[in-house]
Coordinates of C-alpha atoms in Angstrom, one line a residue:
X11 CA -17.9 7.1 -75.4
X12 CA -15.0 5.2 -73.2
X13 CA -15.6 8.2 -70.5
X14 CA -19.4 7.4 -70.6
X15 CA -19.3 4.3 -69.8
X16 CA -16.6 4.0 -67.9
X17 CA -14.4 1.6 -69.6
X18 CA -11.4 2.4 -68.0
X19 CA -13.0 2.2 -64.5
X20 CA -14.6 -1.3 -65.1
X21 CA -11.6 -2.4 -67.4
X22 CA -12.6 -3.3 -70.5
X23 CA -12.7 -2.1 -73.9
X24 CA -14.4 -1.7 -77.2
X25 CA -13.5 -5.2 -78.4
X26 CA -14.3 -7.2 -74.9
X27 CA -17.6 -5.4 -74.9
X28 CA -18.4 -5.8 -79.2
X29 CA -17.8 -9.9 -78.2
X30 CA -19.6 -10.4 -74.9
X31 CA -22.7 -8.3 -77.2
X32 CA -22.5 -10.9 -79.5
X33 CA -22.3 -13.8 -76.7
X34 CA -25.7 -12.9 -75.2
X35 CA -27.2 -11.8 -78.4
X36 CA -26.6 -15.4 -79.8
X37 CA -27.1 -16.9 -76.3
X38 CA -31.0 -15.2 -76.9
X39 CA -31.7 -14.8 -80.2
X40 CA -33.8 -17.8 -80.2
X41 CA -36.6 -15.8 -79.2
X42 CA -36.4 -14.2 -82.9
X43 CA -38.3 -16.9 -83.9
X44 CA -40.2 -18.7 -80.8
X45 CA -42.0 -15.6 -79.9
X46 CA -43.6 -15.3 -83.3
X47 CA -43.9 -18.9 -83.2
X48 CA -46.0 -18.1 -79.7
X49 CA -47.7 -15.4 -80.2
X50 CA -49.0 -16.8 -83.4
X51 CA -50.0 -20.0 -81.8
X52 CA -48.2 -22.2 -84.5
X53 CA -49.6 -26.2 -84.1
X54 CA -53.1 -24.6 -82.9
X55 CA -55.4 -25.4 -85.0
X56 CA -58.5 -24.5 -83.4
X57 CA -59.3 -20.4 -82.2
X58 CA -61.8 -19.6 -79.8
X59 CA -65.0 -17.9 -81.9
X60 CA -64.0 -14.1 -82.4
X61 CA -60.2 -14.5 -82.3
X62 CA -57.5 -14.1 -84.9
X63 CA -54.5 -15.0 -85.7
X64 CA -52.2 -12.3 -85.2
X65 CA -49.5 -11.8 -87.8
X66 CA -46.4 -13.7 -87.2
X67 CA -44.0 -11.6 -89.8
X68 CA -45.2 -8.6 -88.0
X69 CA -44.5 -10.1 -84.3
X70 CA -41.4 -11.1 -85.8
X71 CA -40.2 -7.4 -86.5
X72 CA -42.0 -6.1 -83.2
X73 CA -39.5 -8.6 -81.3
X74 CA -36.5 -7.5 -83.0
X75 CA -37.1 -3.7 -82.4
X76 CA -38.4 -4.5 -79.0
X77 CA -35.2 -6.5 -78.2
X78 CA -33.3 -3.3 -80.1
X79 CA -35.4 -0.4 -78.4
X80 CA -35.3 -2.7 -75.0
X81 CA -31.5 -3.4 -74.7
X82 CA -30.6 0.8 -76.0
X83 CA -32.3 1.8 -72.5
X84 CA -30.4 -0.8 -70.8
X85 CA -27.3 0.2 -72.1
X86 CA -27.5 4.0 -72.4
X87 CA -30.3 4.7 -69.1
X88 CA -28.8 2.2 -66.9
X89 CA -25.0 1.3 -68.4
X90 CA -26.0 -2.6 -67.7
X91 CA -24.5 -4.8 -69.9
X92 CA -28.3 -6.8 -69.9
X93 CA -29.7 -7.6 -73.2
X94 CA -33.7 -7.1 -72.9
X95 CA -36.7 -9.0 -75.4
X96 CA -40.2 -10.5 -75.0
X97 CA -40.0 -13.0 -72.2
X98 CA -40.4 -16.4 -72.2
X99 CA -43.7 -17.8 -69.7
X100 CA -44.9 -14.2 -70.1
X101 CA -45.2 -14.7 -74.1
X102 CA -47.0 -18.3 -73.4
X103 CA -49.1 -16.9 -70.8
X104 CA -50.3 -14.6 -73.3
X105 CA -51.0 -16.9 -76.4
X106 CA -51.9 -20.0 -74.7
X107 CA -53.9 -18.5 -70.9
X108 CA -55.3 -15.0 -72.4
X109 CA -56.1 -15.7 -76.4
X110 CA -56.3 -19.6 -76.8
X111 CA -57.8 -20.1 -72.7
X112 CA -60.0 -17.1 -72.1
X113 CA -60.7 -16.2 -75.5
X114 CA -59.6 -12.6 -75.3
X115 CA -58.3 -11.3 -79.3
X116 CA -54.5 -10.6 -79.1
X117 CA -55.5 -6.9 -79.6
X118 CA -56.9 -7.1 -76.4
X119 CA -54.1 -8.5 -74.6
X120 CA -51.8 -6.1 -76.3
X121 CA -53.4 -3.5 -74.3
X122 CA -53.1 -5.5 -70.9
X123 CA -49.3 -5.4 -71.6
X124 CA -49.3 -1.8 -72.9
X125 CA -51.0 -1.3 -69.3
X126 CA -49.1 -3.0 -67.1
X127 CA -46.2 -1.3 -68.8
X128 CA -47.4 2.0 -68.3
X129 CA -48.3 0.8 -64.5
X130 CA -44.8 -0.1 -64.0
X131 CA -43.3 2.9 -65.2
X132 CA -45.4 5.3 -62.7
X133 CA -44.4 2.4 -59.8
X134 CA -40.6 2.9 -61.1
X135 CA -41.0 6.7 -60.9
X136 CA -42.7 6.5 -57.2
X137 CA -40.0 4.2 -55.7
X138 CA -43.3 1.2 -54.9
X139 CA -42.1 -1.3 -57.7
X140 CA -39.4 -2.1 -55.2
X141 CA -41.5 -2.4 -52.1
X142 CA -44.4 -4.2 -53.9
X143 CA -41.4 -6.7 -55.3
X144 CA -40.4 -7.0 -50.9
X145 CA -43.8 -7.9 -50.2
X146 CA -44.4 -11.2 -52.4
X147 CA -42.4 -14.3 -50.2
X148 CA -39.5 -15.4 -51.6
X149 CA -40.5 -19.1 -51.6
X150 CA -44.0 -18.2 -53.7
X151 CA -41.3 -16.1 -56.2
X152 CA -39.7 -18.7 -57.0
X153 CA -42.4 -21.3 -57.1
X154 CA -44.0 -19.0 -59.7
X155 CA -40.4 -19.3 -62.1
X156 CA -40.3 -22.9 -61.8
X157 CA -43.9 -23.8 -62.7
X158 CA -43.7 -21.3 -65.7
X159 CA -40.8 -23.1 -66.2
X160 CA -43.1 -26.6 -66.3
X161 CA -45.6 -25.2 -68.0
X162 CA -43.9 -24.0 -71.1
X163 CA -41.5 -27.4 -71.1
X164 CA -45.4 -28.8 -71.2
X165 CA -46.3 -26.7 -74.7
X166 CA -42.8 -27.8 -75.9
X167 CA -43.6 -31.7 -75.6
X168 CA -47.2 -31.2 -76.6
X169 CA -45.9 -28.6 -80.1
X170 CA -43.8 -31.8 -80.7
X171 CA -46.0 -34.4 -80.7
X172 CA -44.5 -36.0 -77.9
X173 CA -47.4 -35.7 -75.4
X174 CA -50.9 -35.4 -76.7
X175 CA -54.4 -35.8 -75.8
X176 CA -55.8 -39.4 -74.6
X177 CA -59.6 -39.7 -74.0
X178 CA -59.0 -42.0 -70.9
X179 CA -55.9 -40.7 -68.7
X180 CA -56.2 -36.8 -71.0
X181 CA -52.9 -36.7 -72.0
X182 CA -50.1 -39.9 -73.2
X183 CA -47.6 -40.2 -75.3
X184 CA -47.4 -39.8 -78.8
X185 CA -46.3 -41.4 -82.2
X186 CA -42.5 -42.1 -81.7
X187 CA -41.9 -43.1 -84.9
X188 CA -43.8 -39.6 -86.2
X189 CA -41.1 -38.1 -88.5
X190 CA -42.2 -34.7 -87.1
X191 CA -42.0 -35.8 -83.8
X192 CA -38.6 -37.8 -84.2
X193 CA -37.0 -34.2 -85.9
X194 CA -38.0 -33.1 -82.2
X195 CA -36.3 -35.6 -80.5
X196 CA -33.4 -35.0 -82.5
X197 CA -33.6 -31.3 -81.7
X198 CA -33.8 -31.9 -78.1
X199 CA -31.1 -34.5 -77.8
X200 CA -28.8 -31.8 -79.7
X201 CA -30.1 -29.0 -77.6
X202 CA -29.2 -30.9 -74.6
X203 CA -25.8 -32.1 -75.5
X204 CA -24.8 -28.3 -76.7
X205 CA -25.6 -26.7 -73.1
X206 CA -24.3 -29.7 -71.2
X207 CA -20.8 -28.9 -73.0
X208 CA -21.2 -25.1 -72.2
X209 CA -21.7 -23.8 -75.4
X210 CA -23.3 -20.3 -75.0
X211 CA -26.2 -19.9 -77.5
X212 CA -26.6 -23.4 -76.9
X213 CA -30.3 -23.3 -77.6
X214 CA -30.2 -20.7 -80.5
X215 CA -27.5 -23.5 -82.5
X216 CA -29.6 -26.8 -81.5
X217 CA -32.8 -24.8 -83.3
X218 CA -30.7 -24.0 -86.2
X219 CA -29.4 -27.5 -86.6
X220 CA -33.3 -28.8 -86.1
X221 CA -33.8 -26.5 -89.0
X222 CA -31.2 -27.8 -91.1
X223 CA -32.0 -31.6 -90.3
X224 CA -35.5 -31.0 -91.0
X225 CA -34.9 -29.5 -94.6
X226 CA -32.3 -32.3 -95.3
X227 CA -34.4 -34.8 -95.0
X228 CA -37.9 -32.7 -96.4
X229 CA -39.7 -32.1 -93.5
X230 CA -39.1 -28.4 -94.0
X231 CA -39.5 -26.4 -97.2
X232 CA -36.2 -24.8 -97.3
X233 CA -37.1 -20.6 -96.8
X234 CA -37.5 -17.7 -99.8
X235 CA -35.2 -14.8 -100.6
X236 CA -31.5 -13.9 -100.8
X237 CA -30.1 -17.0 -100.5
X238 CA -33.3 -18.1 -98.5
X239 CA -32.5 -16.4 -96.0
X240 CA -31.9 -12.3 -96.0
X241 CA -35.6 -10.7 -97.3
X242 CA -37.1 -7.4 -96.5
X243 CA -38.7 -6.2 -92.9
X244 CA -41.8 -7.5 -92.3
X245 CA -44.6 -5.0 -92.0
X246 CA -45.2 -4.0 -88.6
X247 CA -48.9 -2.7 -89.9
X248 CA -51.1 -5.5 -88.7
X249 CA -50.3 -4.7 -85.2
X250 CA -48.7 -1.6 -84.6
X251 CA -51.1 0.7 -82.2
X252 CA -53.1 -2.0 -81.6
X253 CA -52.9 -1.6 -78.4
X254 CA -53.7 2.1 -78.1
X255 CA -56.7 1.1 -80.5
X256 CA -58.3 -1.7 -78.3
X257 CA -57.4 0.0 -74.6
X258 CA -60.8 0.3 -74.0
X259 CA -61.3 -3.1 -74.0
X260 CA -59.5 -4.1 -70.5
X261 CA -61.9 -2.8 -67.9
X262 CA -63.4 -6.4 -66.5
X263 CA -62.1 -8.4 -63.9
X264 CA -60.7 -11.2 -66.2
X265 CA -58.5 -8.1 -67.8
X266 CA -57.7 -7.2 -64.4
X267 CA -56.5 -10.9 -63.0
X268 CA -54.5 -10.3 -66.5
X269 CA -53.0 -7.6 -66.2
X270 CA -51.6 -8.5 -62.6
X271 CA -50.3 -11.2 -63.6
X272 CA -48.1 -9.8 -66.4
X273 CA -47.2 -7.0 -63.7
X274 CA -46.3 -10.2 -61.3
X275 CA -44.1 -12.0 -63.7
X276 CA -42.0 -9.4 -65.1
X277 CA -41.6 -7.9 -61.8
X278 CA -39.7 -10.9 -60.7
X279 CA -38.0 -12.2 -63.8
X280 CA -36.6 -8.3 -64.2
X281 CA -35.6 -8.3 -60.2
X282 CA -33.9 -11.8 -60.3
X283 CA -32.1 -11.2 -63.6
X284 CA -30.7 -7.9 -62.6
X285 CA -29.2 -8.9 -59.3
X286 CA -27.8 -11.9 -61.1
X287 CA -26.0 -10.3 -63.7
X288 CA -24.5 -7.4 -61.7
X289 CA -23.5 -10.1 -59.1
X290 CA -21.5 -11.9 -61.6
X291 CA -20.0 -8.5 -63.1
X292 CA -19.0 -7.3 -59.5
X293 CA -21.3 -4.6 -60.1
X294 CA -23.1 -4.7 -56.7
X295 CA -22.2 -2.4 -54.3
X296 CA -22.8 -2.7 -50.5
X297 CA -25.3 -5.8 -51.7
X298 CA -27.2 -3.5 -53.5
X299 CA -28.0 -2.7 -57.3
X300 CA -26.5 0.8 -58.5
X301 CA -29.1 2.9 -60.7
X302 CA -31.6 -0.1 -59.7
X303 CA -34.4 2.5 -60.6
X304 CA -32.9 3.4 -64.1
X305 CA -32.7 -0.1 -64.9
X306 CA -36.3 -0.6 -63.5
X307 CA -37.5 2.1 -65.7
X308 CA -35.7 0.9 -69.0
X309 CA -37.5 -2.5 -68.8
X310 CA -40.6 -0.7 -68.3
X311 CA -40.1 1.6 -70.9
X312 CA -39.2 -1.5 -73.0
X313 CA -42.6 -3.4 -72.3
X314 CA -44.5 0.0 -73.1
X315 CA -42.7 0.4 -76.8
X316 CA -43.0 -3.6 -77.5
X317 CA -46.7 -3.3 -76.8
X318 CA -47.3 -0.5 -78.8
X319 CA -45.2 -2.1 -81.9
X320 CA -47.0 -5.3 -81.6
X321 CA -45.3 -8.3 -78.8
X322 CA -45.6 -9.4 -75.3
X323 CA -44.1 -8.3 -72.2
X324 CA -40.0 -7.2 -72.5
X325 CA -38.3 -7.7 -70.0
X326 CA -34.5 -8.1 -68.8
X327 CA -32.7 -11.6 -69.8
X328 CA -31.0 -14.0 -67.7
X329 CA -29.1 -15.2 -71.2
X330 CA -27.1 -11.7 -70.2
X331 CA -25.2 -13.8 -68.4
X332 CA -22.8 -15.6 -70.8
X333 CA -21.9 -12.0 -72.2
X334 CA -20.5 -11.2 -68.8
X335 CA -19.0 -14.4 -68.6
X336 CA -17.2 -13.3 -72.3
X337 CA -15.7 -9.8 -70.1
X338 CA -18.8 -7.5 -70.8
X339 CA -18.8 -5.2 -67.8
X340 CA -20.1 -1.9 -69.2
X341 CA -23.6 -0.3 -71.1
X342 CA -21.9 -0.8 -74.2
X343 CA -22.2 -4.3 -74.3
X344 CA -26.1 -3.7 -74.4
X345 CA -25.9 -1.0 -77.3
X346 CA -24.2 -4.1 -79.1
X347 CA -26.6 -6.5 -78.3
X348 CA -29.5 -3.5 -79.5
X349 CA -26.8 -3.7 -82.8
X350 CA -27.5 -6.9 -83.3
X351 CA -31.5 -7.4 -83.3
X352 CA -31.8 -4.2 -85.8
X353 CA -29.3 -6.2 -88.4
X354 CA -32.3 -9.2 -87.6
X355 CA -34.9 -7.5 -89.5
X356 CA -33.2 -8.4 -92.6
X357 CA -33.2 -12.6 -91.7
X358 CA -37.6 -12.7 -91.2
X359 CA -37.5 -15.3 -94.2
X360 CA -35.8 -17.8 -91.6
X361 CA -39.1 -18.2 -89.8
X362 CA -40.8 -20.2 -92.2
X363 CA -38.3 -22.9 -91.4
X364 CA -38.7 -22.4 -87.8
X365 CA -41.7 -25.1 -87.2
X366 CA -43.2 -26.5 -84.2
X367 CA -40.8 -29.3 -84.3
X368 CA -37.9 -27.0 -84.1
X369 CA -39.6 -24.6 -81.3
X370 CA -40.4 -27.7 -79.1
X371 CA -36.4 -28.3 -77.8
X372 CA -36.0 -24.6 -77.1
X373 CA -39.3 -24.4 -75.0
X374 CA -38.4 -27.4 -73.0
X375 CA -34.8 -26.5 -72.4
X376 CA -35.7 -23.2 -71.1
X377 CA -38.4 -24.9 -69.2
X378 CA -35.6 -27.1 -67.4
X379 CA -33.2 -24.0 -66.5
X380 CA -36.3 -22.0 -65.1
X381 CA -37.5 -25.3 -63.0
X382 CA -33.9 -25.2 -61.4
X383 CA -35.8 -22.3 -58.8
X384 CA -37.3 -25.8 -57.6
X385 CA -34.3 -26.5 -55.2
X386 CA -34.2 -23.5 -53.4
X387 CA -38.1 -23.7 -51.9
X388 CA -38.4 -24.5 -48.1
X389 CA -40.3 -27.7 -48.4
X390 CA -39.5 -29.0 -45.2
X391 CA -42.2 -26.3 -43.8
X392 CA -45.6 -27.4 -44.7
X393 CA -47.3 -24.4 -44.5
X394 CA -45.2 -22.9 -47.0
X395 CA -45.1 -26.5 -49.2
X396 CA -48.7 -26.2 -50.1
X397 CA -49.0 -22.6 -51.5
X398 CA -46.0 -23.2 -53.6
X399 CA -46.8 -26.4 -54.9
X400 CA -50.1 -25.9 -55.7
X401 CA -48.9 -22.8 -57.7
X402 CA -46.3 -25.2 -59.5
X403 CA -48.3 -27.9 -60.7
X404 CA -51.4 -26.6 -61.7
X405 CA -49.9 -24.3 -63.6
X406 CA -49.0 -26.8 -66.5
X407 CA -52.5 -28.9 -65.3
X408 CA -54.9 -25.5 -65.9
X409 CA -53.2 -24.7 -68.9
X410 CA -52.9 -21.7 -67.3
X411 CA -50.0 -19.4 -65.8
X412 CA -52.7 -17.0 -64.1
X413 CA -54.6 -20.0 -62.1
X414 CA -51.3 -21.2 -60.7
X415 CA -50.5 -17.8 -58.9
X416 CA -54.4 -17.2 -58.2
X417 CA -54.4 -20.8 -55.9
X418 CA -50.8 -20.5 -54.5
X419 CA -51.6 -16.7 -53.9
X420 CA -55.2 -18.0 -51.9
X421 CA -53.4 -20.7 -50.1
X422 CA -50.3 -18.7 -48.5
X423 CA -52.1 -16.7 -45.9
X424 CA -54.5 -19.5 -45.1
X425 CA -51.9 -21.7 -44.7
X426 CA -49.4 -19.4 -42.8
X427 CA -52.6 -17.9 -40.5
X428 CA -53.3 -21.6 -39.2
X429 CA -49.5 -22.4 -38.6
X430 CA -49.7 -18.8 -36.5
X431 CA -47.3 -16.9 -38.6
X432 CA -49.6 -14.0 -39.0
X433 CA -46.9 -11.4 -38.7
X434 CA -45.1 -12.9 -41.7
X435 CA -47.7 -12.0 -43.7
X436 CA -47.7 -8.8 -45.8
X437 CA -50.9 -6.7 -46.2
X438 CA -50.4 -6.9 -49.9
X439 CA -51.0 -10.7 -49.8
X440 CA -54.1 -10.1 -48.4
X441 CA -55.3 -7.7 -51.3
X442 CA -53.8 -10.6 -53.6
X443 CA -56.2 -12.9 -51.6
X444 CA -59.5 -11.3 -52.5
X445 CA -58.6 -10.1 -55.9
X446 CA -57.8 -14.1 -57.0
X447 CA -61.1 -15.1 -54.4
X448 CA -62.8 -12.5 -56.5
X449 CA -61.7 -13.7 -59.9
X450 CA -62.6 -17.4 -59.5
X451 CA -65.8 -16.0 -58.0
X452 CA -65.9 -14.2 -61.7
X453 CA -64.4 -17.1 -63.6
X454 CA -67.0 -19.4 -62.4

């Protein structure tokens, strides 16, 4: 096991690597419970006509075997020490754009991520996942990250009570003196204090501490169980195959524009979050990432299984980052991590203690760190300025992660054409172009 990966080599050991597994593990497990939160659009009242409600128990033990399944191939394919799970942004886009916006069932859009996994694996295998990744500007990649980044800090104030609807300005500010929406103020400030004192798993403690406030003081029922809080797996039966079942279903345009976009997202976050946790590891070589297309291919492999067992997108986790920081250098810190979200199965009563209220400060925390891609745009170019923030703010304006891209995406080579930077421009972008003029065309 040492000799596999390569302890001696990377110099570390079984306990360095069992405690920076346990770093990031904490550092993510938050998305335990906001993803079935999500998914399961919990605060929504209101479906479109035709759509269900899909299980959260069930979402809950697809995200823990995802994260398991997800973080294995990491560890054992690749020998990363990168803990994978269903993304945040990608698992909003696909409550709040594709089920709640376009009124597509979640079985549906189970097959769109089943799709673009299976997409990703054959442009893994064929070497173009890299070269498609080259193609997309840097400056519209990282306008993408920080207006998902607005947009879910947007759900997290609106879950909370915070912000809500106004008839004469559409949104304003809530009832302050809500108890609901003061246990979310509470969670934030605590959420916010944590991080800004460098506490890894910052944002999993503020949520359990939201948790705990809110049942000491009876907004929350306290949970069921083993001493409320071990119970049995939740059936994976009302979504498992689901996707296989309903694949059918994703040959229209509006699938399409959907299925790009979870091929968009995930090909960026995955990119961005391995070069930045093998940079801090001194695992790049020659400023390049070793076994870049193994590691490519576990995350794919990971969307693919988390699809077929019921969740969003997986995909590679920036939160891997405070495990290195702890000494993990080596695969094996990722076969911990997998350790770690099987032994979750066991804690599903937890989730009916994990409200809106206590969702809300996680959302809009990782809302701020993703908004930090802000500072690296070139706004001082115009041409570039417009594409990227019209893809940041209408984002959270749209409700919708998919219009965002689709206008920054139609702007960038009309923009770059009429500044005369025409040989800038990737042909891909041009494909991009029509496909978004197209779906508008469609949407309209």
């Amino acid at each position: 096991m040492k000799k596999y990966f390569r302890f001696e080599e990377l110099g570390t050991n079984y306990r360095t690597e069992f405690m920076a597994g346990m770093t990031t593990f904490l550092a993510m497990a938050y998305i335990l419970f906001v993803n079935p939160a999500t998914l399961a659009l919990v605060g929504v009242e209101e479906l479109p006509e035709g759509v269900t409600r899909i299980d959260q128990g069930a979402v809950f033990a697809a995200t823990a075997i995802a994260g398991a399944v997800g973080s294995l191939f990491m560890g054992v394919i690749a020998k990363y020490p990168i803990g994978l799970a269903p993304g945040m942004g990608l698992n909003a886009f696909f409550a709040y754009t594709v089920v709640l916006g376009y009124g597509i069932p979640w079985e549906t859009a189970l097959s769109g991520v089943l799709a673009s996994g299976l997409i990703f694996i054959i442009l893994t295998l064929t070497g173009l996942r890299e070269k498609i990744i080259n193609a997309i500007p840097g400056n519209l990649k990282l306008a993408v990250g920080a207006g998902i980044g607005l947009f879910i800090a947007f759900l997290g104030f609106q879950n909370a009570g915070i912000i809500i609807g106004n008839d004469a300005t559409l949104v304003g500010i809530g009832d302050l003196t809500s108890p609901t929406v003061l246990l979310a103020i509470f969670g934030i400030i605590i959420s916010v204090i944590l991080l800004t004192l460098g506490i890894k798993g910052g944002i999993f403690y503020g949520m359990v501490l939201t948790a705990v406030a809110g049942m000491v003081v009876g907004l929350i029922d306290p949970p069921t169980g083993i001493g409320g809080i071990v119970g049995e797996v939740p059936s994976l039966a009302p979504t498992f195959g689901q996707a296989f079942l309903h694949f059918g279903d994703i040959f229209t345009i509006e699938m399409l524009v959907v299925i790009l976009t979870f091929l968009f997202v995930d090909f960026f976050d995955t990119a961005g979050t391995l070069v930045a946790v093998a940079t801090q590891a001194g695992l790049m070589k020659d400023n390049k990432l070793p076994r870049a297309g193994k590691a490519l291919f576990a995350d794919s492999a990971a969307t693919v299984v988390g699809a077929t067992v019921g969740t969003s997108t997986t995909t590679s986790y920036v939160e891997s980052t405070a495990g290195v920081g702890a000494g993990g250098r080596s695969g094996f810190t990722a076969v911990v991590i997998a350790g770690f979200f099987l032994l979750s199965l066991f804690f599903s009563p937890l989730l009916s203690v994990v409200t809106a209220e206590v969702t809300a400060p996680a959302l809009i925390i990782v809302g701020v760190l993703m908004s930090s891609a802000l500072k690296s745009i070139e706004w001082d170019e115009f041409e570039i300025a417009v594409p990227a923030f019209f893809t940041i703010i209408t984002m959270p304006l749209t409700y919708s992660i998919a219009t965002g891209i689709a206008i920054g995406f139609i702007f960038y080579p009309i923009t770059m054409l009429l500044k005369g930077r025409a040989k800038e421009i990737n042909p891909v972008m041009y494909v991009l172009f029509v496909i978004f003029v197209l779906y508008f065309i469609f949407l309209s």
